Amino acid sequence: MGQTLTEKILDDHLVEGELEPGEEIGIEIDQVLTQDTTGTMVWLQFEALELDEIQTELAAQYCDHQTYQFDFKNTDDHRFLRSAAGTYGAHFSRPGNGICHNVHKENFAAPGKTLLGSDSHTPTPGGLGELAIGAGGLDISVAMGGGAYYVEMPEVVNIRLEGELPEWATAKDVILHLLRELSVKGGVGKVFEYTGPGADSLTVPERTTITNMGTELGATSSIFGTDEKTKDYLARQDREDEYVELSPDEDAEYADQITVDLSDLEPLIAKPSMPDNVVPVSEVAGESVDQVIVGSCTNGGYEDILPAAKMLEDREINKKTEMIVAPGSKQASEILARQGWTAEMMAAGVNFSEATCGACIGIGHVPASDSVSLRTFNRNFEGRSGIEDDSVYLCSPEVAAAAALKGEIVDPRDLADELGDMEAPGIELPDQYDGSKADLISPDEAVDDELIKGPNIGNAPIGEPLGAGIHGEALLKMEDNITTDHIIPATSDILKFRSNIEKLSEFTLSRVDDTFAQRAMDSDGGVLVAGENYGQGSSREHAAMCPQFLGIDAVLAQSFARIHKANLFNFGILPLAIDEETYEKIEQGDDIEVVTDVSEAVDAGETEFTVRVNDDWEATATLNASERERRILSAGGKLRLTKEQYADE
Ligand code: SF4
């Protein structure tokens, strides 16, 4: 039987386990990436491991999430990150150089390699045939130390693309269509492998828009094979020698196959406040629009901004609407500027942001209260824009530009008819991506050779080994789809404490209940209760580290998002699955006792745990964990375990 492309790459990198769906496998990691909000902890943990240098082929540290300097904290973090990259041998991308996924795609992503990144949209370079997975920061530290990355062997699902995109439909509509069909949970435990003539018709930047938003489907990763288009893209980035031909075997067997005829697609839009709340643009046409933003790691490339620029050429945006362009990388903004498109957009009324995550996580360009914002981003979770009552729609750059011109949501095909002289811009790559590399510092050019820590930079907390019993209050009962943004908000006023866990913990779950952190501290810990898909969203390990710091021993949820569940193990918190009936019955404030001897049961490989509620009724909770995850839990978290292992060697 032939292999899928995913299986081929995994096979090449396999160090433990078998490629059977659901089995845990260990793989060798070629490249790692970190960004600034997760990166400080990655390096503090790497420091705690007491190794001299990174062991992977390549590591890259980006500064993209928190680039604005409100006080010394972000600047100190960036200086620390530069010093860590220099000390241990990683590339360093300066603040303002761009979003990690865009800069990595441009400079380092390579077909056939494995990439592990401490950001949930790490799968973006799957569009270039790299098998890229988002993970917690601690996994990155361990991978940088030469340790394998462990993951449940995903099911490989084939998305077969037929036909070609019609005018005004874009790669963004392909992924919005899949979100509409499959939902934000549709990709859990899966890798989506794109094949077929429709896949061949897409350029690399279009493919990376799709692989980027595979994360919104909950997928472990998404990947395309390589071909002349991949070779051409690498050549334009002056990296043709990194091309490797990759495709699945003709007789590869997939767990499932989904066919999408690209010629059936039309401009789509995700309504507030979930990326899978997708409808045709025409269905919401006429809704007044206050703000439009083109950019982010999803649609912030040259090829994404250029169509909007073409639509705005010799026109003006509507007086009641503001439009911002937030390029994904300085390479994109530099080329657009050299070609004169920046001036065209400015003349049309566009404001420019530096190449950072910015508005995507509520840093700058926060929408006005009770207003509508159309964004080309990948997420529109409630409150992510910086205000609780936001109304954020997700769409393609073409739909965004059309709304900016009209001042209301409009199908760009209808606007083109109305204006009479506006053509579908299509997709166009520059002859050469000839942006400067001034903001990338390679290990050879390192400016520091020792760590520089400012006063807001603490140490990596190390957990305590698991005890026999868990007994405490259900401190918080939450609903379905609690995101890592709910657990630790990514807004600048909070995340500036990312390197200072004691302070950051005060904000844990404050978006759900602002009394939670204080109650947890007063009661010396307890347990959390949640519905389905607990911890969806980003790979932010602070979302497990802070509850650990507050003494949370266990989370009882109907189901867990993959990366967050791994993070709970890594920080010694017991993730127990409960059924719907138990979830419904438990009330916030209930007394919860895990009656089973936890430490013994975890070590013995037991899956069923008895939970006693209010000393009155009992339910069964399930621990779905591999042997390795049990060892981590038992040791009190991965950092303590890895440190002990290195000390023994
Ligand atoms: Fe940055 Fe937003 Fe992309 Fe995350 S999703 S990397 S915050 S632009």
XYZ file of C-alpha atoms and ligand atoms in Angstrom:
657
model
C 0.000 0.000 0.000
C 1.313 3.432 -0.921
C 1.938 6.267 1.497
C 0.397 9.674 1.826
C 2.794 12.633 1.693
C 2.340 13.143 5.432
C 3.285 9.517 6.112
C 6.368 9.830 3.913
C 7.693 12.849 5.801
C 6.824 11.338 9.181
C 8.484 8.052 8.189
C 11.666 9.948 7.308
C 11.677 11.563 10.743
C 10.295 8.749 12.907
C 12.271 7.941 16.074
C 9.593 6.106 18.060
C 6.252 4.415 17.458
C 4.331 3.318 14.385
C 2.359 5.331 11.878
C -0.985 4.031 13.079
C -3.693 6.667 13.605
C -4.136 7.348 17.311
C -0.760 5.827 18.280
C 1.766 8.160 19.823
C 4.807 8.738 17.625
C 8.077 10.533 18.291
C 9.564 12.498 15.387
C 12.801 14.315 14.807
C 12.442 18.043 14.307
C 14.522 19.885 11.683
C 13.430 23.452 12.305
C 11.830 25.340 15.179
C 10.278 28.760 15.353
C 9.175 30.851 18.291
C 7.601 34.266 18.583
C 7.967 36.841 21.308
C 4.971 36.031 23.523
C 5.840 32.336 23.748
C 9.559 32.737 23.095
C 10.718 34.173 26.399
C 9.460 31.103 28.237
C 10.931 28.813 25.543
C 14.382 30.247 26.185
C 13.945 30.368 29.988
C 13.050 26.678 29.828
C 15.967 26.007 27.504
C 18.180 27.761 30.041
C 16.731 25.536 32.803
C 17.770 22.471 30.769
C 21.392 23.669 31.053
C 22.393 22.935 27.428
C 25.050 24.920 25.551
C 23.469 25.301 22.116
C 20.519 24.316 19.955
C 20.654 20.887 18.341
C 18.146 21.370 15.484
C 19.210 22.284 11.908
C 17.641 25.679 12.354
C 15.872 27.769 14.974
C 14.328 31.173 14.404
C 13.135 33.672 16.981
C 10.614 36.258 15.745
C 9.288 39.421 17.426
C 5.823 40.003 16.048
C 3.104 39.858 18.687
C 4.158 42.596 21.099
C 6.220 45.032 19.103
C 4.831 48.294 20.467
C 6.827 49.630 23.380
C 4.460 50.885 26.077
C 7.189 50.721 28.695
C 10.422 48.786 29.132
C 8.917 45.283 29.358
C 8.498 44.419 25.678
C 11.826 46.033 24.853
C 13.506 44.057 27.614
C 11.879 40.885 26.315
C 13.122 41.571 22.788
C 16.637 42.234 24.077
C 16.464 38.989 26.061
C 15.266 37.094 22.964
C 18.059 38.536 20.825
C 20.565 37.572 23.497
C 19.127 34.041 23.739
C 19.206 33.601 19.943
C 22.823 34.802 19.910
C 23.859 32.710 22.903
C 22.323 29.450 21.715
C 22.631 29.770 17.885
C 19.226 30.821 16.505
C 18.249 33.334 13.821
C 16.713 36.510 15.239
C 14.073 38.539 13.409
C 13.845 42.066 14.787
C 10.543 43.655 15.887
C 8.800 45.088 12.837
C 10.391 42.614 10.420
C 7.176 40.681 10.177
C 4.932 37.951 11.490
C 6.721 34.681 12.226
C 4.801 32.604 9.668
C 5.320 35.061 6.843
C 9.012 35.629 7.520
C 9.594 31.911 8.022
C 7.813 31.093 4.769
C 9.919 33.641 2.918
C 13.299 32.704 4.381
C 13.427 29.233 5.865
C 10.439 26.950 5.149
C 11.640 24.024 3.049
C 9.856 21.056 1.452
C 10.158 17.737 3.257
C 11.418 19.239 6.531
C 9.656 19.098 9.871
C 8.952 22.367 11.651
C 7.775 22.750 15.238
C 6.618 26.190 16.311
C 5.270 27.728 19.490
C 2.405 29.346 17.652
C -0.814 27.717 16.520
C -0.517 28.897 12.913
C 2.846 27.171 12.511
C 1.311 24.865 9.811
C 1.403 27.806 7.365
C 4.479 26.530 5.407
C 2.553 23.334 4.647
C 1.795 25.205 1.429
C 5.460 24.631 0.541
C 5.473 20.935 1.440
C 6.931 21.361 4.928
C 5.258 19.319 7.661
C 4.725 21.999 10.272
C 3.054 21.594 13.655
C 2.152 24.044 16.401
C 3.128 23.037 19.926
C 3.666 24.398 23.386
C 6.845 26.305 24.165
C 8.220 23.544 26.341
C 8.015 21.105 23.428
C 10.025 23.623 21.423
C 12.689 23.872 24.151
C 12.996 20.091 24.273
C 13.121 19.828 20.442
C 15.847 22.495 20.380
C 17.738 20.322 22.820
C 17.583 17.456 20.317
C 14.622 15.657 21.917
C 11.894 14.110 19.779
C 8.472 15.700 19.484
C 5.648 13.372 20.480
C 2.237 13.583 18.905
C -0.689 11.267 18.309
C -0.400 9.922 14.779
C -3.082 11.920 13.010
C -5.548 10.603 10.474
C -4.582 11.844 7.041
C -7.555 13.257 5.149
C -7.365 14.046 1.465
C -8.910 17.293 0.319
C -9.129 16.888 -3.416
C -9.463 20.176 -5.216
C -11.021 20.084 -8.682
C -11.463 22.894 -11.170
C -10.117 26.432 -10.884
C -11.195 29.428 -8.834
C -13.571 31.715 -10.721
C -13.001 35.472 -10.789
C -13.395 37.121 -7.351
C -13.201 33.801 -5.470
C -9.899 33.314 -3.643
C -7.891 30.880 -1.566
C -9.530 32.445 1.500
C -12.885 31.267 0.174
C -11.523 27.717 -0.136
C -10.727 27.575 3.568
C -13.871 29.474 4.600
C -15.857 26.929 2.581
C -14.153 24.074 4.458
C -14.867 25.797 7.784
C -18.513 26.100 6.811
C -18.609 22.402 5.912
C -16.476 20.916 8.689
C -16.666 23.450 11.587
C -13.900 24.554 13.973
C -13.746 21.010 15.323
C -13.669 19.262 11.943
C -9.914 18.815 11.778
C -9.129 17.619 15.302
C -6.610 14.748 15.159
C -6.203 15.138 11.403
C -3.760 16.330 8.792
C -5.405 17.717 5.676
C -3.476 16.816 2.554
C -4.449 18.822 -0.527
C -4.206 17.202 -3.960
C -5.833 17.340 -7.378
C -5.831 19.685 -10.362
C -7.319 22.497 -8.279
C -4.387 22.283 -5.854
C -1.979 22.390 -8.813
C -3.660 25.570 -10.042
C -2.906 27.493 -6.841
C 0.274 29.499 -6.226
C 2.324 28.967 -3.064
C 0.951 32.101 -1.332
C -2.599 30.889 -2.023
C -1.714 27.456 -0.666
C -0.275 28.994 2.508
C -3.482 30.969 3.100
C -5.271 27.617 3.180
C -2.693 25.802 5.333
C -2.575 28.773 7.717
C -6.284 28.514 8.432
C -6.250 24.733 8.723
C -5.602 25.681 12.344
C -9.134 27.112 12.566
C -10.405 23.649 11.573
C -8.511 22.300 14.585
C -6.154 20.317 12.321
C -2.753 19.091 13.480
C -1.372 20.302 10.162
C -2.209 20.875 6.505
C 0.061 20.202 3.553
C 0.353 20.421 -0.233
C 2.757 18.432 -2.413
C 5.455 20.308 -4.301
C 5.615 21.088 -8.025
C 6.753 23.697 -10.540
C 4.842 26.362 -8.594
C 6.797 25.528 -5.430
C 10.063 25.587 -7.357
C 9.107 28.885 -8.933
C 8.240 30.431 -5.545
C 11.531 29.302 -4.023
C 13.414 30.637 -7.058
C 11.747 34.043 -6.631
C 12.875 33.929 -2.971
C 16.387 33.043 -4.206
C 16.177 29.593 -2.567
C 15.659 27.310 -5.567
C 18.285 24.847 -4.298
C 15.976 23.966 -1.381
C 13.361 22.495 -3.708
C 12.503 18.824 -3.256
C 9.833 17.046 -5.259
C 7.165 15.604 -2.968
C 3.859 13.917 -3.626
C 1.734 11.139 -2.145
C 1.914 7.704 -3.794
C -0.697 7.048 -6.467
C -2.222 4.320 -4.307
C -1.994 6.209 -0.999
C -4.871 5.369 1.317
C -6.546 8.203 3.161
C -8.781 8.046 6.224
C -11.286 10.157 4.349
C -11.609 12.164 1.171
C -13.401 15.441 0.638
C -13.783 16.888 -2.835
C -14.146 20.594 -3.459
C -14.786 21.958 -6.920
C -13.081 25.344 -6.880
C -15.179 26.547 -9.797
C -18.286 26.347 -7.551
C -16.870 28.774 -4.981
C -17.971 32.362 -4.525
C -16.885 35.163 -2.164
C -17.594 34.013 1.401
C -17.468 35.696 4.797
C -17.325 34.452 8.404
C -19.797 36.342 10.550
C -19.079 37.243 14.198
C -17.712 35.573 16.284
C -16.447 32.199 15.056
C -14.409 31.414 11.944
C -16.884 28.695 10.932
C -19.908 31.002 10.961
C -19.592 31.277 7.182
C -22.125 32.526 4.634
C -21.927 33.908 1.088
C -21.023 37.604 1.165
C -24.257 38.397 -0.674
C -26.220 37.140 2.356
C -24.917 39.954 4.584
C -24.591 42.617 1.884
C -25.739 46.078 2.943
C -24.391 45.870 6.495
C -22.629 49.158 7.224
C -18.866 48.799 7.791
C -16.835 51.056 10.090
C -13.406 49.501 9.739
C -11.553 47.305 7.238
C -8.156 45.694 7.822
C -6.154 43.812 5.212
C -3.220 41.847 6.575
C -2.139 39.312 9.239
C -0.355 36.000 8.762
C -3.284 34.725 6.680
C -3.585 37.450 4.058
C -0.676 39.792 4.720
C 1.570 38.815 1.813
C 2.433 40.916 -1.215
C 0.048 38.716 -3.208
C -2.787 39.447 -0.744
C -2.339 43.189 -0.476
C -1.774 43.757 -4.200
C -5.359 42.786 -5.217
C -6.745 45.276 -2.691
C -4.299 47.924 -3.977
C -5.424 47.338 -7.560
C -9.060 47.720 -6.558
C -8.284 50.992 -4.753
C -6.168 52.483 -7.552
C -7.528 55.879 -8.587
C -10.440 55.483 -6.169
C -11.188 56.644 -2.638
C -12.449 54.624 0.250
C -15.832 55.564 1.653
C -15.724 58.539 4.036
C -17.438 56.660 6.860
C -15.048 53.688 6.732
C -11.417 53.511 7.850
C -9.060 51.095 6.142
C -5.782 49.788 7.478
C -3.216 47.651 5.717
C -1.110 45.550 8.076
C 1.499 43.717 5.993
C 2.607 40.293 7.161
C 6.246 41.066 6.562
C 8.591 43.895 5.814
C 9.478 42.068 2.610
C 5.872 42.527 1.459
C 5.708 46.184 2.493
C 9.099 46.979 1.002
C 8.235 45.509 -2.421
C 4.822 47.223 -2.449
C 6.517 50.508 -1.587
C 9.188 50.133 -4.293
C 6.501 49.398 -6.877
C 4.490 52.480 -5.927
C 1.479 50.588 -4.590
C 1.876 51.980 -1.073
C 1.456 55.501 -2.437
C -1.591 54.394 -4.448
C -3.221 52.958 -1.333
C -2.339 56.002 0.753
C -3.904 58.218 -1.895
C -7.083 56.134 -1.616
C -7.199 56.786 2.144
C -5.451 53.727 3.586
C -3.415 53.865 6.798
C -0.453 51.548 7.225
C 0.561 49.514 10.220
C 4.033 48.062 10.746
C 4.422 44.381 9.923
C 3.187 42.803 13.167
C 0.278 40.827 14.572
C -1.099 44.064 16.058
C -4.825 44.357 15.501
C -5.223 40.559 15.242
C -4.747 40.387 19.009
C -6.261 43.717 19.955
C -3.046 45.735 19.919
C -3.917 48.876 18.028
C -6.829 49.538 15.676
C -9.376 48.362 18.249
C -12.831 48.830 16.678
C -15.202 51.451 18.058
C -17.881 50.147 20.403
C -20.893 48.663 18.684
C -19.279 48.813 15.256
C -18.511 46.436 12.384
C -14.968 45.503 11.394
C -14.095 43.417 8.323
C -10.716 41.736 8.538
C -8.731 39.353 6.371
C -7.491 37.596 9.522
C -8.031 34.006 10.594
C -9.866 34.481 13.898
C -12.788 36.562 15.071
C -13.312 35.167 18.566
C -15.345 37.536 20.688
C -13.177 40.149 22.376
C -10.007 39.291 20.434
C -10.081 42.658 18.663
C -9.684 44.417 22.017
C -13.328 45.132 22.954
C -15.841 42.673 24.326
C -18.810 43.672 22.165
C -16.941 43.502 18.879
C -18.484 42.485 15.598
C -15.656 41.117 13.446
C -16.136 39.469 10.057
C -13.428 37.457 8.261
C -13.035 37.648 4.494
C -10.645 37.875 1.545
C -8.703 41.059 0.697
C -11.012 41.535 -2.304
C -14.155 41.496 -0.133
C -12.433 43.788 2.387
C -11.409 46.322 -0.267
C -14.891 46.255 -1.802
C -16.409 47.036 1.618
C -13.937 49.890 2.148
C -14.978 51.438 -1.169
C -18.709 50.984 -0.659
C -18.838 51.610 3.110
C -20.894 48.474 3.534
C -20.530 44.752 2.961
C -20.885 44.065 -0.732
C -20.198 41.106 -2.992
C -17.218 42.371 -5.028
C -18.869 41.011 -8.190
C -21.821 43.318 -7.596
C -19.519 46.251 -6.881
C -17.627 45.550 -10.108
C -20.948 45.602 -12.009
C -21.936 48.813 -10.283
C -18.623 50.579 -10.983
C -18.326 49.213 -14.496
C -14.551 49.583 -14.712
C -13.232 47.412 -11.860
C -11.643 44.153 -12.966
C -11.042 41.092 -10.815
C -7.430 41.599 -9.679
C -6.463 37.912 -9.612
C -3.175 36.767 -8.096
C 0.269 37.996 -9.052
C 3.698 37.244 -7.601
C 6.582 39.724 -7.858
C 9.341 38.791 -10.347
C 11.700 38.547 -7.425
C 11.107 38.863 -3.689
C 13.966 41.306 -3.381
C 13.301 42.732 0.083
C 16.210 43.576 2.357
C 17.387 41.109 5.005
C 18.615 43.886 7.294
C 16.229 42.873 10.070
C 17.246 39.211 10.143
C 20.269 38.414 12.295
C 21.794 35.011 11.530
C 23.705 33.059 14.207
C 26.945 34.138 12.475
C 26.001 37.783 12.902
C 24.933 37.425 16.560
C 25.452 40.547 18.629
C 25.205 38.895 22.067
C 26.783 35.817 23.562
C 25.115 35.804 26.973
C 21.548 36.175 28.283
C 20.392 39.698 29.141
C 17.451 39.708 31.602
C 15.526 42.827 32.610
C 13.618 43.147 35.908
C 10.349 41.745 34.458
C 11.980 38.490 33.373
C 11.687 35.713 35.935
C 12.561 32.060 35.785
C 10.733 29.081 34.345
C 8.530 27.583 37.108
C 9.189 23.910 37.809
C 6.239 21.806 39.057
C 5.982 19.351 41.928
C 5.612 15.564 41.439
C 2.010 14.284 41.389
C 0.569 13.370 44.789
C -1.927 10.668 45.738
C -5.094 12.696 46.012
C -6.888 15.547 44.284
C -9.520 17.249 46.379
C -10.823 20.760 45.982
C -13.559 23.076 44.845
C -14.902 23.303 41.284
C -13.658 26.872 41.137
C -15.130 27.631 37.748
C -17.649 25.916 35.478
C -17.247 26.955 31.855
C -19.113 26.317 28.613
C -17.982 24.803 25.279
C -15.144 26.209 23.160
C -13.271 28.050 25.896
C -10.233 29.456 24.088
C -6.714 30.082 25.313
C -7.644 33.764 24.888
C -10.250 33.230 27.613
C -7.689 31.534 29.853
C -4.898 34.082 29.374
C -5.974 37.055 27.254
C -3.418 38.082 24.628
C -3.967 41.796 25.052
C -0.883 43.917 25.642
C -1.810 45.100 29.145
C -1.807 41.480 30.281
C 0.706 39.718 28.074
C 3.429 42.188 28.991
C 3.803 39.965 32.078
C 4.449 36.832 29.982
C 7.969 36.424 31.395
C 6.713 36.963 34.955
C 4.388 34.083 35.779
C 3.517 35.215 39.291
C 2.078 38.474 37.987
C 0.530 37.013 34.835
C -1.368 34.401 36.852
C -3.488 37.160 38.408
C -5.254 37.468 35.032
C -6.042 33.769 34.604
C -9.565 33.297 33.207
C -10.354 36.919 34.050
C -12.417 37.142 30.846
C -14.724 34.436 32.213
C -14.754 35.469 35.868
C -12.572 38.245 37.232
C -12.731 36.789 40.762
C -11.276 33.447 39.682
C -7.529 34.011 40.220
C -8.043 35.457 43.706
C -10.410 32.625 44.645
C -7.896 30.055 43.377
C -5.118 31.641 45.420
C -7.337 31.857 48.533
C -8.402 28.246 48.312
C -4.927 26.981 47.428
C -6.010 25.472 44.134
C -8.942 23.340 43.056
C -10.305 22.054 39.755
C -11.776 23.529 36.589
C -14.876 22.217 34.802
C -15.557 22.826 31.097
C -17.643 21.647 28.151
C -16.383 20.568 24.709
C -13.139 21.648 23.036
C -11.565 23.211 26.121
C -8.447 25.250 25.311
C -9.024 25.759 21.583
C -7.161 28.536 19.840
C -3.521 29.305 20.282
C -0.631 27.210 21.520
C -0.111 29.616 24.429
C 1.417 27.484 27.172
C 0.831 30.254 29.698
C -2.768 29.003 29.558
C -1.549 25.870 31.369
C 1.392 27.389 33.232
C -0.697 30.014 35.067
C -3.388 27.570 36.252
C -0.524 25.343 37.443
C 0.952 28.295 39.326
C -2.467 28.931 40.932
C -2.539 25.330 42.119
C -5.119 23.902 39.715
C -4.696 20.117 39.896
C -7.155 18.929 37.265
C -9.457 20.064 34.464
C -12.685 18.076 34.015
C -13.919 18.724 30.482
C -16.075 17.004 27.883
C -13.193 17.269 25.409
C -9.873 19.090 25.031
C -8.180 20.927 22.164
C -5.042 19.032 21.127
C -2.271 21.525 21.857
C -3.778 22.681 25.110
C -4.179 19.124 26.339
C -0.478 18.518 25.645
C 0.278 21.711 27.555
C -1.785 20.511 30.535
C 0.366 17.355 30.703
C 3.509 19.419 30.284
C 2.588 21.489 33.317
C 1.428 18.623 35.481
C -2.340 19.281 35.348
C -4.562 16.197 35.053
C -6.921 16.481 32.019
C -9.916 14.250 32.776
C -12.688 13.731 30.242
C -16.253 13.605 31.587
C -19.502 12.815 29.803
C -22.263 15.318 29.149
C -24.427 14.097 32.025
C -21.637 14.570 34.555
C -20.839 17.981 33.099
C -24.473 19.056 33.403
C -24.689 17.820 36.989
C -21.565 19.458 38.393
C -22.133 22.983 39.670
C -19.559 25.655 40.261
C -18.556 25.554 43.932
C -19.114 21.782 44.254
C -16.626 19.797 46.281
C -14.684 17.524 43.901
C -12.609 14.613 45.060
C -10.770 12.260 42.736
C -11.177 9.160 44.872
C -8.775 7.034 42.847
C -5.145 7.182 44.061
C -4.048 9.542 41.298
C -0.310 9.012 41.350
C -0.647 5.213 41.465
C -3.358 5.123 38.769
C -1.400 7.400 36.435
C 1.705 5.230 36.792
C -0.287 2.005 36.371
C -1.793 3.165 33.071
C -5.360 3.261 34.362
C -7.857 5.159 32.264
C -10.870 5.341 34.556
C -10.904 7.595 37.596
C -13.712 7.893 40.098
C -14.767 11.414 40.926
C -16.850 12.042 44.055
C -18.952 15.193 44.090
C -20.094 16.883 47.339
C -19.460 13.566 49.077
C -22.843 12.637 47.590
C -22.601 11.146 44.101
C -19.915 9.612 41.917
C -19.018 9.702 38.241
C -16.331 8.179 36.087
C -13.777 10.403 34.386
C -11.348 9.198 31.740
C -7.656 9.856 31.346
C -6.557 9.416 27.763
C -2.770 9.574 28.014
C 0.202 7.789 26.545
C 2.867 6.182 28.680
C 5.110 9.144 28.042
C 2.406 11.647 29.045
C 1.850 9.674 32.248
C 5.556 9.895 33.058
C 5.380 13.656 32.537
C 2.308 14.016 34.787
C 3.862 11.885 37.458
C 7.093 13.880 37.493
C 5.173 17.158 37.949
C 5.572 18.336 34.374
C 7.861 18.029 31.410
C 10.515 20.506 32.511
C 11.232 18.620 35.722
C 11.207 15.280 33.879
C 13.498 16.446 31.021
C 15.877 18.105 33.461
C 16.081 14.865 35.452
C 16.675 12.877 32.251
C 19.508 15.169 31.080
C 21.032 15.051 34.581
C 21.044 11.229 34.412
C 22.791 11.129 31.008
Fe -0.159 36.916 14.653
Fe -2.781 36.791 14.398
Fe -1.255 35.283 12.890
Fe -1.439 34.745 15.465
S -3.098 34.626 13.976
S 0.465 34.800 14.268
S -1.635 36.792 16.328
S -1.338 37.511 12.853
